[in-house]
């Protein structure tokens, strides 16, 4: 397989088009094929193709979709004119605009990805290209045919204003199909093309605008001016949870709609789409166009075409909506911009937040990064004045920020085999009596993270991954959270054959739900994880039950930490605040702080005050004390200083190199080869190789190297040259993760 590094960067390949290309009408085409570079084709006479045109090209015996590219941007092997094959078809769609073509080139360059793989995110469904899906219907023109037979007369009379297929008209007129066809030939009946791709409703900018508070109004005004200015303008909208960030950026969306331009709102998870759609509808009178992996093929096609033609005015989507061919983008919003799920970990490993800023720059439009807990990277950009920071320091409507207190699990431990401390249980009880809702947060799906045999200590491990099998009692399975491998929990230990000897170790949300049921048998509970809320419809159902007061206690993973607004939810319990800190990667403390702040932000969003109890073994840890004292600034400053001192991002740069193979020796040898040939470059250090913490994943052995470099170094260029000079066995995969978030 071709390693991606063989593709040289676009910017160093500037070349002039040859003269023969003009004569021949030669075009350079980028196919939706990650293994191929660009190829030249001939535009057949009578066709027109320009850079950006979407085309169908022959490739060997096959046909592939591609896009005509700027010949000066991508070099290819010169093929003599006479050997050029003609394009098969030029699709009748607007060409991809230059800003998008530059974005695709930039993404491929920056993330060291094959450009064809990036392009595939722009054109994810070739069925969307087959012209507008229309049917041909027929109707009378009012013209009387020269030869008017009695049958024709009867037909025209009975058809009247009717429109339909030939067959339908023939039936209505009680004549044969031939009579109708004859009338078409004679000009008395005409064909009309009818689109079955229903247009999307237009959001109304002034459907139901809120009355903004002073700070909100000032923020909104800045955004509106930027949208009108139609220039690149990056904003950090930094507002506490419940401050009305959404309402404020909606004003910018409204302005873009007024100007007839398109807006993209990026959300970190599909699960958040549902509450967003509801709020959007309340504000703008109809739903926006949604784009995410859960769409059916026909929905995807309809959305893609509406985006490409400019008909879709507001698109809300997961990270993949970033590469779509918007006809006239006027604004980008990244909501919950600190979320690490914006980082794509498979295929093209890009960070949607960063690519969103780049797209805004290339499109010359404003981009708003909204967050209550901005990433250190983003805060730093605001600090040095690259991003304009807009603050909303208080909750809307005078709602108070919740009180956060720590529960010291050493001094106030839960009873044996339980996970909720007595003081938390007492608060839950009082909350139940008041008829208010409680949320328990534990970022662990399933019943127990580890299952072992009581008799021999055997632990159940995934056969494909370096990971424990996690018990899921609701579905009666052991599951691997990395590869999805499942098995029924065996009755007998495979090691010592002891029967009924398996014991769960540690809690997951299902086990906490059991504990809650034992403590409060009458309470109505709900478990919210990706196992229970796996579709927008499920999310809608959950929201409905919460709003109707049909749930007393929610036990959830990070899925419930953001986006939701339940005024009667007044108590949040964090079951294990130490969990996120154990991984010990670069961002562990920051991520814990963000997660607990976000989940705390669900408490007391309405008239009633909120309380948050954080269970921890280490109440004096910096993260916990910052949360309890509300000293976010102090926490961020200390974290930022530590990063600066260690020259870690954003003050330095990292790139992970992951070498994997089904063959352990091949993986190890290739990783060693890469390590051995590491170039000696100033301001750059290479660590490893070493077995990855996830030493095996989906049956592949994994080795890691980590490149640490100064910000000023073009580390991609170094890696490209370095890896481009090496060869490895076919079964080995070498993936580069630029600006990594996962260190597993
Ligand atoms: P954030 O995104 O900052 O957490 P939201 O935008 O979700 O905050 O606002 C919190 C709640 O307050 C929502 O129910 C929202 O509709 C409401 N809200 C915020 N600002 C206003 C306003 N100016 N008028 C009416 N309701 C508002
Ligand atoms: Zn697995």
XYZ file of N, CA and C and ligand atoms in Angstrom, residues 209-213 216 239-249 279 335-336 370 372 392 395-397 563-565 567 598 601-602 605, ligand 1:
129
model
N -37.299 36.363 18.297
C -36.034 36.800 18.898
C -36.203 37.028 20.395
N -35.161 36.713 21.182
C -35.252 36.949 22.626
C -34.968 38.417 22.930
N -35.362 38.823 24.100
C -34.944 40.143 24.569
C -33.619 39.931 25.294
N -32.564 40.467 24.715
C -31.235 40.186 25.258
C -30.922 41.070 26.457
N -30.145 40.526 27.382
C -29.636 41.323 28.494
C -28.463 42.165 27.986
N -25.338 40.394 26.875
C -25.656 39.577 25.701
C -25.771 40.456 24.460
N -18.434 32.143 27.958
C -19.512 32.497 28.876
C -19.815 31.338 29.789
N -20.091 31.626 31.058
C -20.363 30.550 32.019
C -21.578 29.744 31.542
N -21.711 28.527 32.059
C -22.843 27.686 31.661
C -24.148 28.396 32.019
N -25.071 28.442 31.066
C -26.355 29.087 31.324
C -26.348 30.590 31.102
N -25.272 31.114 30.491
C -25.196 32.565 30.287
C -25.916 33.000 29.014
N -26.333 32.038 28.219
C -27.064 32.392 26.999
C -26.181 32.472 25.770
N -25.101 31.680 25.742
C -24.204 31.695 24.585
C -24.962 31.365 23.304
N -25.845 30.356 23.410
C -26.578 29.940 22.224
C -27.463 31.076 21.710
N -28.203 31.712 22.634
C -29.074 32.818 22.222
C -28.255 33.908 21.532
N -27.066 34.147 22.056
C -26.251 35.230 21.518
C -25.719 34.888 20.123
N -25.215 33.671 19.963
C -24.705 33.385 18.605
C -25.844 33.189 17.613
N -34.407 24.108 20.124
C -34.163 25.529 20.411
C -34.124 26.338 19.138
N -19.771 25.088 18.644
C -20.326 25.116 19.993
C -19.625 24.073 20.854
N -19.491 24.358 22.137
C -18.729 23.505 23.061
C -17.353 23.249 22.439
N -17.555 28.821 20.868
C -18.305 29.055 22.096
C -17.981 27.993 23.124
N -17.858 27.316 27.772
C -17.776 27.797 29.150
C -16.401 27.475 29.728
N -19.327 36.417 28.669
C -20.631 36.514 29.329
C -20.399 35.982 30.743
N -24.898 34.094 34.629
C -26.001 33.319 34.074
C -27.165 34.230 33.702
N -27.960 33.767 32.741
C -29.109 34.547 32.300
C -30.168 34.598 33.398
N -30.827 35.735 33.476
C -31.988 35.879 34.351
C -31.647 35.848 35.823
N -25.107 20.834 27.035
C -26.199 21.119 26.106
C -27.575 21.122 26.730
N -27.810 20.246 27.703
C -29.169 20.149 28.235
C -29.477 21.273 29.216
N -30.742 21.634 29.244
C -31.194 22.705 30.122
C -32.455 22.231 30.826
N -34.525 23.010 34.117
C -34.601 23.955 35.246
C -34.816 23.279 36.601
N -18.595 21.389 33.338
C -19.744 21.243 32.443
C -20.891 20.534 33.140
N -22.510 22.602 35.529
C -23.314 23.613 34.846
C -24.727 23.162 34.547
N -25.019 21.867 34.729
C -26.403 21.404 34.541
C -27.248 21.722 35.760
N -30.112 25.696 36.788
C -30.138 26.625 35.654
C -31.394 27.485 35.643
P -25.318 28.513 27.514
O -25.278 28.029 26.099
O -24.409 29.671 27.766
O -25.179 27.441 28.540
P -28.076 28.962 26.948
O -27.987 29.700 25.672
O -28.403 27.523 26.922
O -26.738 29.168 27.768
O -29.093 29.742 27.893
C -29.547 29.206 29.113
C -31.044 29.342 29.194
O -31.410 30.720 29.304
C -31.764 28.815 27.968
O -32.979 28.231 28.336
C -32.017 30.079 27.176
O -33.104 29.944 26.314
C -32.261 31.101 28.242
N -31.906 32.451 27.823
C -30.669 32.934 27.673
N -30.701 34.225 27.297
C -32.002 34.553 27.176
C -32.713 35.759 26.834
N -32.067 36.872 26.527
N -34.053 35.709 26.828
C -34.699 34.593 27.145
N -34.105 33.439 27.485
C -32.769 33.411 27.508
